[in-house]
Each structure stands twice: as structure tokens, then as C-alpha cells.
PDB file of C-alpha atoms in Angstrom:
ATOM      1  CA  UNK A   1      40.949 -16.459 -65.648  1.00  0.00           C
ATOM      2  CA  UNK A   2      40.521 -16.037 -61.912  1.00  0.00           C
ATOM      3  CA  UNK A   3      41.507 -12.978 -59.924  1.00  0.00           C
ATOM      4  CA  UNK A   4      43.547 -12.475 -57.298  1.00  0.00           C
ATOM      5  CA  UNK A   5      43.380 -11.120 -53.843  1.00  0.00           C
ATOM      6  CA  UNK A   6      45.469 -10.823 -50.502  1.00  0.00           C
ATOM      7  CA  UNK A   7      44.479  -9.737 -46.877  1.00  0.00           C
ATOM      8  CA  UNK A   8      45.898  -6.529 -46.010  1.00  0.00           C
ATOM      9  CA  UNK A   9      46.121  -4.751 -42.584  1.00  0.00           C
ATOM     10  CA  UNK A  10      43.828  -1.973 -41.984  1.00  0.00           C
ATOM     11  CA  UNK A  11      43.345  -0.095 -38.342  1.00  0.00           C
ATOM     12  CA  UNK A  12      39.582  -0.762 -36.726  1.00  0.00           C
ATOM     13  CA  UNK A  13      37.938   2.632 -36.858  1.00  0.00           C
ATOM     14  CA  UNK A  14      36.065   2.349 -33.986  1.00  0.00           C
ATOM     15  CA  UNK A  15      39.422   0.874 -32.188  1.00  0.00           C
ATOM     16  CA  UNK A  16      43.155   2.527 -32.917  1.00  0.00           C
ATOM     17  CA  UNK A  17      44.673  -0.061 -30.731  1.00  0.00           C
ATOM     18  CA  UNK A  18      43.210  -3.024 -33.080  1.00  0.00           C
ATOM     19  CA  UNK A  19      44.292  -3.821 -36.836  1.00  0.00           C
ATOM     20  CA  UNK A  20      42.114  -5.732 -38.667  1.00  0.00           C
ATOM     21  CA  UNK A  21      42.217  -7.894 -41.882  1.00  0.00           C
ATOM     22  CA  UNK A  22      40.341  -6.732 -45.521  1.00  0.00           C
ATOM     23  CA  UNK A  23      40.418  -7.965 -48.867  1.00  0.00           C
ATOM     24  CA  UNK A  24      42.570  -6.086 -51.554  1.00  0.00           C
ATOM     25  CA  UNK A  25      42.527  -7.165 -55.444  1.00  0.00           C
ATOM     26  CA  UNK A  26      45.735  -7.766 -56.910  1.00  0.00           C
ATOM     27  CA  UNK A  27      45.635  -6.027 -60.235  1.00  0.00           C
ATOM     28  CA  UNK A  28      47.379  -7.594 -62.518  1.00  0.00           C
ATOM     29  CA  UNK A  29      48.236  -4.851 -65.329  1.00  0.00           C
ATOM     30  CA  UNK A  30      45.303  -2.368 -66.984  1.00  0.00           C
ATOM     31  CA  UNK A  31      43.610  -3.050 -70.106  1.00  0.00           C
ATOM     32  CA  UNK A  32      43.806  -0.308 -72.873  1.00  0.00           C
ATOM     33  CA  UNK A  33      41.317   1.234 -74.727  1.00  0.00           C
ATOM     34  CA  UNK A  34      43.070  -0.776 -77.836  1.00  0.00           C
ATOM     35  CA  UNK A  35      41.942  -3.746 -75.837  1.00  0.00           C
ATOM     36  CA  UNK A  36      38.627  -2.816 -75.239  1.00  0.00           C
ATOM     37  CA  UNK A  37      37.634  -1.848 -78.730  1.00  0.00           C
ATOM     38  CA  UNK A  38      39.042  -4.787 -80.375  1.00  0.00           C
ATOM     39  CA  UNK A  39      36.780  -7.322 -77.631  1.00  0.00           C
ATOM     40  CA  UNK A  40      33.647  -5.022 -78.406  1.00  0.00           C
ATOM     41  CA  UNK A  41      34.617  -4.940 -81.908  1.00  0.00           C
ATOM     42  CA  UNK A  42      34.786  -8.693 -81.831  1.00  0.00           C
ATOM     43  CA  UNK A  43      31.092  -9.022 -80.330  1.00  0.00           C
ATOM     44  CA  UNK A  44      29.237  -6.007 -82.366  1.00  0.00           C
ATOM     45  CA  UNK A  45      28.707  -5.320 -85.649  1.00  0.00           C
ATOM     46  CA  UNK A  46      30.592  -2.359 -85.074  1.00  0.00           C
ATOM     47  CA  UNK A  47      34.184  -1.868 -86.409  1.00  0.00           C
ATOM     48  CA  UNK A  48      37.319  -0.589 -84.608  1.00  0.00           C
ATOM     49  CA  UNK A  49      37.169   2.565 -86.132  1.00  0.00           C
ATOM     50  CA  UNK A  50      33.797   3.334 -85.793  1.00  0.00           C
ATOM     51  CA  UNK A  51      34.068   2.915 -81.873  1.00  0.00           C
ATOM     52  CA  UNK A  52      36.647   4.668 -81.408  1.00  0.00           C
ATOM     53  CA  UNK A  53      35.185   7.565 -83.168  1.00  0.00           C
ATOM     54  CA  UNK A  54      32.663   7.175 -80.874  1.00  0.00           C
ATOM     55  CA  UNK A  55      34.881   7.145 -77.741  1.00  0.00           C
ATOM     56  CA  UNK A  56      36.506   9.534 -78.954  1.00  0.00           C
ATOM     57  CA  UNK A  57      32.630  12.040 -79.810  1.00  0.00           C
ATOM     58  CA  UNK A  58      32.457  10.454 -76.307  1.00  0.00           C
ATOM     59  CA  UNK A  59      35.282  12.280 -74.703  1.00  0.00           C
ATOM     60  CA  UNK A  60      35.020  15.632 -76.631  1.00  0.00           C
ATOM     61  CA  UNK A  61      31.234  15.837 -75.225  1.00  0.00           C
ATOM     62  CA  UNK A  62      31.650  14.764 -71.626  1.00  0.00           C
ATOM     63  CA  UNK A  63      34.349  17.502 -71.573  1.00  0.00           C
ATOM     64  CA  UNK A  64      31.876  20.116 -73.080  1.00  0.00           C
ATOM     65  CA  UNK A  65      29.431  19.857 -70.208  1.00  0.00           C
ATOM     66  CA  UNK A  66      31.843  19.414 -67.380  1.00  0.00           C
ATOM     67  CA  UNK A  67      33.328  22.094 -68.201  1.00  0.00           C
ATOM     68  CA  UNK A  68      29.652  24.098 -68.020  1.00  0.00           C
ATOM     69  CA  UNK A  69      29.635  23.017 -64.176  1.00  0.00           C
ATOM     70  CA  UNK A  70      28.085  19.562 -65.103  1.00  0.00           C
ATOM     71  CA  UNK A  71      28.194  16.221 -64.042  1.00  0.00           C
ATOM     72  CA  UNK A  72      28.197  13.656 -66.348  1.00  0.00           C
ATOM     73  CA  UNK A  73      26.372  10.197 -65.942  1.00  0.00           C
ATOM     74  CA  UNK A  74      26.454   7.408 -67.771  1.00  0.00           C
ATOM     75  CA  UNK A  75      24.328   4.643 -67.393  1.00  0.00           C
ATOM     76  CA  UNK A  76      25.310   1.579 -66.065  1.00  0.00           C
ATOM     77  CA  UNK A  77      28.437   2.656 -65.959  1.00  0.00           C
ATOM     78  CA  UNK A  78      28.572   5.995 -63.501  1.00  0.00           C
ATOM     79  CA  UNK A  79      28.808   9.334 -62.682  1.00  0.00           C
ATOM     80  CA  UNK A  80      31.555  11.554 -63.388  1.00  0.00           C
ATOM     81  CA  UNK A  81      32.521  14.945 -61.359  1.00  0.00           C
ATOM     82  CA  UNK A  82      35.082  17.819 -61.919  1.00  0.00           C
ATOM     83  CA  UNK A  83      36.543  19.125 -58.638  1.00  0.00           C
ATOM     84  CA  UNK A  84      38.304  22.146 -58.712  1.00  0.00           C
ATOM     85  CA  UNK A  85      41.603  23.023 -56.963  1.00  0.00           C
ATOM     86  CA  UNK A  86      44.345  25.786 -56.703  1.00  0.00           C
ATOM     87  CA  UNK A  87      46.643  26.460 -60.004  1.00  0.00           C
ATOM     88  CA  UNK A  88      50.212  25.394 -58.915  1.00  0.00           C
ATOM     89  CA  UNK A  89      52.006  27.763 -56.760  1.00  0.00           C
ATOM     90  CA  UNK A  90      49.032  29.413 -55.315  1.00  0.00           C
ATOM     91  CA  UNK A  91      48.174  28.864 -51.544  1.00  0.00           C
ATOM     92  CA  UNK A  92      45.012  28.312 -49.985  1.00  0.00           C
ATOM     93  CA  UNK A  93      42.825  30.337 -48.881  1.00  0.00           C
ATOM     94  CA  UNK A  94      41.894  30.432 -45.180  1.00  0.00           C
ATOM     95  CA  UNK A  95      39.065  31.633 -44.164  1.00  0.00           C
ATOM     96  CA  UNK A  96      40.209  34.695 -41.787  1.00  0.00           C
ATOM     97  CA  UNK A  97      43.327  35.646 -44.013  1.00  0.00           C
ATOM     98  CA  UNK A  98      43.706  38.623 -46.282  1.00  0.00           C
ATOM     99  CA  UNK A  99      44.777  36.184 -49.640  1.00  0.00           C
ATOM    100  CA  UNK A 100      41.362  36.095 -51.567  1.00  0.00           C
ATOM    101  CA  UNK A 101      41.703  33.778 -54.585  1.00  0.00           C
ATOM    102  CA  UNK A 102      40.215  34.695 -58.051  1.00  0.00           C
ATOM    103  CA  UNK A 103      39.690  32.345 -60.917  1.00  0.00           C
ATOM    104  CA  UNK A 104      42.695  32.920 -62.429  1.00  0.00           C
ATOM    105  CA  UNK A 105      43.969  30.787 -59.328  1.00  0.00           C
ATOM    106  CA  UNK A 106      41.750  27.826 -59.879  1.00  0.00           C
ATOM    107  CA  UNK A 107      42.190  24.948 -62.184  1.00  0.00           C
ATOM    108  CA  UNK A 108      39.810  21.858 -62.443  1.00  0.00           C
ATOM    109  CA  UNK A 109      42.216  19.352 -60.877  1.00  0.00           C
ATOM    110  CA  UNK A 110      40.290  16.063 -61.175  1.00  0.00           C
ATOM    111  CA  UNK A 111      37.793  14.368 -62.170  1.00  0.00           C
ATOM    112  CA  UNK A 112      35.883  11.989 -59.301  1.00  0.00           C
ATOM    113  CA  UNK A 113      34.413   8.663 -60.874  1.00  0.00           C
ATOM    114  CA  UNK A 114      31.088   7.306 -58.596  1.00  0.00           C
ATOM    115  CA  UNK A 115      30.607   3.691 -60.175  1.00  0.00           C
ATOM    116  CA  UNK A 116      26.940   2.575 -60.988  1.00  0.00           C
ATOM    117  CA  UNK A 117      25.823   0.109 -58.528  1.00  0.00           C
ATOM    118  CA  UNK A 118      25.034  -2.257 -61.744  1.00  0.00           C
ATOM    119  CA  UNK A 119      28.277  -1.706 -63.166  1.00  0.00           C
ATOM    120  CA  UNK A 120      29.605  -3.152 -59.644  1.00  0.00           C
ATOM    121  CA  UNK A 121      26.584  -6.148 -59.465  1.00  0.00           C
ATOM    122  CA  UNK A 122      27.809  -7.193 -62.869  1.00  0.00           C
ATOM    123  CA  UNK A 123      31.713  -7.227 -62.368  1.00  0.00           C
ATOM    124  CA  UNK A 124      31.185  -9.272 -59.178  1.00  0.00           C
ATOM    125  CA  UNK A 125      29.071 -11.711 -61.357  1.00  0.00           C
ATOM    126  CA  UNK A 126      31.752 -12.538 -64.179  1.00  0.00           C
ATOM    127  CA  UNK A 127      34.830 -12.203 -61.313  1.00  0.00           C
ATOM    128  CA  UNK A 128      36.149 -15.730 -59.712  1.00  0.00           C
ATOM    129  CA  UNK A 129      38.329 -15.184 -56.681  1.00  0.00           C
ATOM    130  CA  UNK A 130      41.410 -16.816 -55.584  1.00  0.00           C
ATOM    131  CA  UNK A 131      43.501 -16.137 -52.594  1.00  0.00           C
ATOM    132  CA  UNK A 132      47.091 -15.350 -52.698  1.00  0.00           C
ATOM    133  CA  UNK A 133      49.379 -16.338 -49.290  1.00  0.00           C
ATOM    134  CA  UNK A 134      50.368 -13.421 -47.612  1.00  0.00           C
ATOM    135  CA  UNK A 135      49.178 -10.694 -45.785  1.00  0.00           C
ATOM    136  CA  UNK A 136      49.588  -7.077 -46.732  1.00  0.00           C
ATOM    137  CA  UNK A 137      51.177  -5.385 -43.416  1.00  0.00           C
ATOM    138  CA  UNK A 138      50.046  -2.202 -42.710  1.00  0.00           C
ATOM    139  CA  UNK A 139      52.496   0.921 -43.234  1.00  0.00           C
ATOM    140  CA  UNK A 140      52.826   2.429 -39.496  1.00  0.00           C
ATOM    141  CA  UNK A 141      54.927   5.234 -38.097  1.00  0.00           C
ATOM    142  CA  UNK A 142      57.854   4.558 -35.758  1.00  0.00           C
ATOM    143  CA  UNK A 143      56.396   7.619 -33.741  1.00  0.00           C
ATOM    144  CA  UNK A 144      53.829   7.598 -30.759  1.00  0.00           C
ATOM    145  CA  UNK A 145      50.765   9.197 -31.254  1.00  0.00           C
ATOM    146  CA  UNK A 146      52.166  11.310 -28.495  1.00  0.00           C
ATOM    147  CA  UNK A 147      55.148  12.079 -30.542  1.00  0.00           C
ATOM    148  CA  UNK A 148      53.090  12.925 -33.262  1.00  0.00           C
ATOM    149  CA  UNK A 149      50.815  15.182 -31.820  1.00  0.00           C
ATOM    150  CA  UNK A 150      54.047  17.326 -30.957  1.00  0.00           C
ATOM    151  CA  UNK A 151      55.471  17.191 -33.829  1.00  0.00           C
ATOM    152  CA  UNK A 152      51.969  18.779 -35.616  1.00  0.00           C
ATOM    153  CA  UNK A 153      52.019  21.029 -33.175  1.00  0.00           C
ATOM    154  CA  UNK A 154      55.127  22.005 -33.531  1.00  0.00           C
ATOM    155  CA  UNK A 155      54.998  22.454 -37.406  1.00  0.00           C
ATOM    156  CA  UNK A 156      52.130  24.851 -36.642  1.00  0.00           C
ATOM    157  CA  UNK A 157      54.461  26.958 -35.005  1.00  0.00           C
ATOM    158  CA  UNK A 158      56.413  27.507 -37.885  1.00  0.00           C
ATOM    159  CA  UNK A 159      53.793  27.548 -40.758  1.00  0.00           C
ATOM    160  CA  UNK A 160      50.479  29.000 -40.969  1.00  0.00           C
ATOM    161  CA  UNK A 161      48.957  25.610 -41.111  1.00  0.00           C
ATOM    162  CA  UNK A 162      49.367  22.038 -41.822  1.00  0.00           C
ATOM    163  CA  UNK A 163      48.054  19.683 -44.724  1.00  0.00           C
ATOM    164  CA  UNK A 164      47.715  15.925 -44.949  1.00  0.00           C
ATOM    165  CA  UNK A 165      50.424  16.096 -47.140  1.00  0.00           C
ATOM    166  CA  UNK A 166      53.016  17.306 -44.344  1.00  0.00           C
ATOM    167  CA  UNK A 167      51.517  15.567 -42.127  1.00  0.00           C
ATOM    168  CA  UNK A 168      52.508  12.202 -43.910  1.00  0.00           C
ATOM    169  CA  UNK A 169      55.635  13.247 -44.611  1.00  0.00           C
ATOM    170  CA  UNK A 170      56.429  13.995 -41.121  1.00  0.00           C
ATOM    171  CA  UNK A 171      55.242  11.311 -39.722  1.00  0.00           C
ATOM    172  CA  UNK A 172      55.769   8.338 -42.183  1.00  0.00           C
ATOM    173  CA  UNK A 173      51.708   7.998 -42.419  1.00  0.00           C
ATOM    174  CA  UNK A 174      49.310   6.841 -45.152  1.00  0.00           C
ATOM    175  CA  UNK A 175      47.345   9.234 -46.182  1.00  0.00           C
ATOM    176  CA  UNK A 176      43.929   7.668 -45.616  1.00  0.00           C
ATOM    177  CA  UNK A 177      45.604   7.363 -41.589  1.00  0.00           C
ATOM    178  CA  UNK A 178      47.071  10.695 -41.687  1.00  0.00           C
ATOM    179  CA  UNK A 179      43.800  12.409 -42.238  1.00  0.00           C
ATOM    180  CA  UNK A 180      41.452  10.529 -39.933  1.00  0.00           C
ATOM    181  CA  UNK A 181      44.313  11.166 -36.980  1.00  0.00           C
ATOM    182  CA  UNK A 182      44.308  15.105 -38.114  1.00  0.00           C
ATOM    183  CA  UNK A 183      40.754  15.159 -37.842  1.00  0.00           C
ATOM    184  CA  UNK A 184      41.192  13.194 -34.678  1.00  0.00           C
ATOM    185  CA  UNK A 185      43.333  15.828 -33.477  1.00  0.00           C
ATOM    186  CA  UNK A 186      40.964  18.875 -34.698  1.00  0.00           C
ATOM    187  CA  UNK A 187      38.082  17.166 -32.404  1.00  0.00           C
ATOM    188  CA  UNK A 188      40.262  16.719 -29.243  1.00  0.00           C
ATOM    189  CA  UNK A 189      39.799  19.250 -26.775  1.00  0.00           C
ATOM    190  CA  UNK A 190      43.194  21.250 -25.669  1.00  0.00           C
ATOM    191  CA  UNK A 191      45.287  20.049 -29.035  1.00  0.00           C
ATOM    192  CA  UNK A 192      45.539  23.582 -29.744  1.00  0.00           C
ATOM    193  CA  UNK A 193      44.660  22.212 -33.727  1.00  0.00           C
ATOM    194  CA  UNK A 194      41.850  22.989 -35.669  1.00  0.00           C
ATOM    195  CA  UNK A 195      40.294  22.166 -39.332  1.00  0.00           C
ATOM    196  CA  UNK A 196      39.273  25.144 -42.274  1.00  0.00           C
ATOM    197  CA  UNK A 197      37.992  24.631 -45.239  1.00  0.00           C
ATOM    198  CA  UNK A 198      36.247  21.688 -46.718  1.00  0.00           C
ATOM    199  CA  UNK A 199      37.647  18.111 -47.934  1.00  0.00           C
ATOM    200  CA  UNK A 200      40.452  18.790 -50.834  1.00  0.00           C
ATOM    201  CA  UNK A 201      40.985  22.534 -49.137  1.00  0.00           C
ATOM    202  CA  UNK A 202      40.954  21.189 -45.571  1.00  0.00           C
ATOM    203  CA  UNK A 203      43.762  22.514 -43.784  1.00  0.00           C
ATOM    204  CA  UNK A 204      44.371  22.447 -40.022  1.00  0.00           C
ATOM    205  CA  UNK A 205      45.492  25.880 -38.018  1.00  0.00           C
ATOM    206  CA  UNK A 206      47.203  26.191 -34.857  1.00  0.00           C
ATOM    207  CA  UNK A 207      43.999  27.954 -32.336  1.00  0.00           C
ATOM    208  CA  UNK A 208      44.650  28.607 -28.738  1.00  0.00           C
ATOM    209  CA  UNK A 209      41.871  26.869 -26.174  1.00  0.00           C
ATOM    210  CA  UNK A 210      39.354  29.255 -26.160  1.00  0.00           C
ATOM    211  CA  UNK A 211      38.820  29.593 -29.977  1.00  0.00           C
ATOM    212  CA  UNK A 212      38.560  25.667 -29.989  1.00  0.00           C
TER     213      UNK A 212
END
């Protein structure tokens, strides 16, 4: 059975003014682990029971060692990460603030999936394409980027800083757009924003020219 895709709208990174056309896959539903044991069940000499008592030794062990600080990889398949993040309710932490977070206040909040390149070489071998009509538009806000810039700006002079998250919701963003134009922001000269912290504890702070 062949997959599906459709052409969805994406902004040029090295342009803002141009949008440009990728491929999405259409994913049809998601296959359960019930699924997969009965189709390797089906092609092994191994019964259903026996591997999912093995998914399941699987799990427990994987769990042991991330939660020792490490990563876990499998091969052929990938690489597995814990990320940590705050417990809910707690700020961040910014880096010239008086709120100093123990870790009682941090929880591992995900865990990041890296695919094995031959685990991607061999899906695109079995995987038969077909187009459907359409194109994907791409979600925009019904702000300038003039209008937007204000509107951070004046958030930041309410709150002690500004996530992705707010910024979104202000200004009717995706997040992947949200974030590049608050990092866009953070690099412009005379924005009076700038970035702390680091990727899932990146928040941006109102500065005044000089500090920027």
C-alpha cells in the first residue's frame, strides 16, 4: 500500500518575504505495539508472548540507564535522550535572578528520539509515494512583523520575560516560526530583546541598548 504526501507551505529561511513548497507525509493512523508483535510474530519463530516480554525487559532496562544520566542506543534503530525540564509550577531560572532551582524542581520531561540513518535508508526503500491534490497553506499571523515586534516588546514590559509559548499565542504563530522570529529579534540591534538560557530554557528578556 502506497503512502501519501501533500505540499505544504513553509517560509524560505534565507528569505521571509518568500514561501516555499516541501513534502509532508500524510499519516494515516499509528500502528500499535499489538500490531507489531503479531507481524514479527508472524515472521520469527518467536511467539507473541515471548516478544512482548522482551519489549517489555526492553522498556524496564532503557529506563534503568536513562535514568543514570544515559543515553540509550539501539542499533539500527536510534538513539534515545532524556532532557530534563522544570516540575510544573516552578519558573525558570534566569541567569541574573535571585530564584536558584534545586532538584526537587526538575523533572525529566522528555525523551528525544535521533533515528539511525539505516533505520531511515531502509524505510525509504520499502515506502512507494503518491501525491495527494492540495497544498498545505501555511498558518500566518494577521499582524506585521512591525506589529509584532511591539507587541513582544510590550509583553516584556509587563513580565519578566517572554517564551515561545506567549509568543505564539500572541501572535497567532507556529511555533517552529515563532522561535526563529524571537531569535530574529534577540540578534537585531536596538529591539531592546534578548535570549537566556539554552534551547528548552531559552527565554527572551527585555535589555536596554547598551547591555545588547
Amino acid at each position: 500500500m502506497a503512502a501519501t504526501y501533500t505540499m505544504q507551505e513553509m517560509k524560505d529561511l534565507h528569505n521571509e518575504e518568500e514561501t516555499l513548497l516541501y513534502p509532508r507525509m500524510i499519516i494515516k493512523g499509528q500502528c500499535s505495539t499489538e500490531d507489531l508483535v503479531n507481524d514479527i510474530a508472524k515472521q520469527s519463530s518467536y511467539s507473541a508472548g515471548e516478544i512482548k516480554g522482551m519489549l517489555m525487559a526492553l522498556h524496564e532496562a532503557m529506563t534503568r540507564e536513562m535514568a543514570r544520566g544515559y543515553s540509550v542506543k539501539l542499533d539500527q534503530i536510534g538513539t534515545f535522550t532524556p532532557s530534563l525540564g522544570l516540575a510544573k509550577g516552578k519558573e525558570a531560572e534566569l541567569p541574573e535572578g535571585d530564584t536558584r532551582r534545586n532538584a526537587r524542581s526538575i523533572r525529566i520531561r522528555n525523551i528525544n528520539f535521533r533515528a539511525d540513518k539505516e533505520l531511515i535508508q531502509k524505510t525509504s526503500l520499502h515506502c512507494t509515494l503518491e501525491r495527494e491534490n492540495g497544498t498545505s497553506r501555511l498558518k500566518t499571523s494577521r499582524h506585521s512583523s512591525e506589529k509584532r515586534l511591539k507587541m513582544a516588546q510590550s509583553f516584556l514590559q509587563k513580565h519578566p520575560y517572554l517564551t515561545v509559548a506567549d509568543y505564539m499565542e500572541l501572535t497567532g504563530l507556529s511555533h517552529t516560526t515563532a522561535a526563529r522570529e524571537l531569535q530574529t529579534w534577540s540578534r537585531t540591534p536596538d529591539t531592546g530583546i534578548q535570549a537566556k538560557g539554552q534551547r528548552t530554557h531559552r527565554v527572551y528578556v527585555a535589555v536596554s541598548p547598551e547591555e545588547k
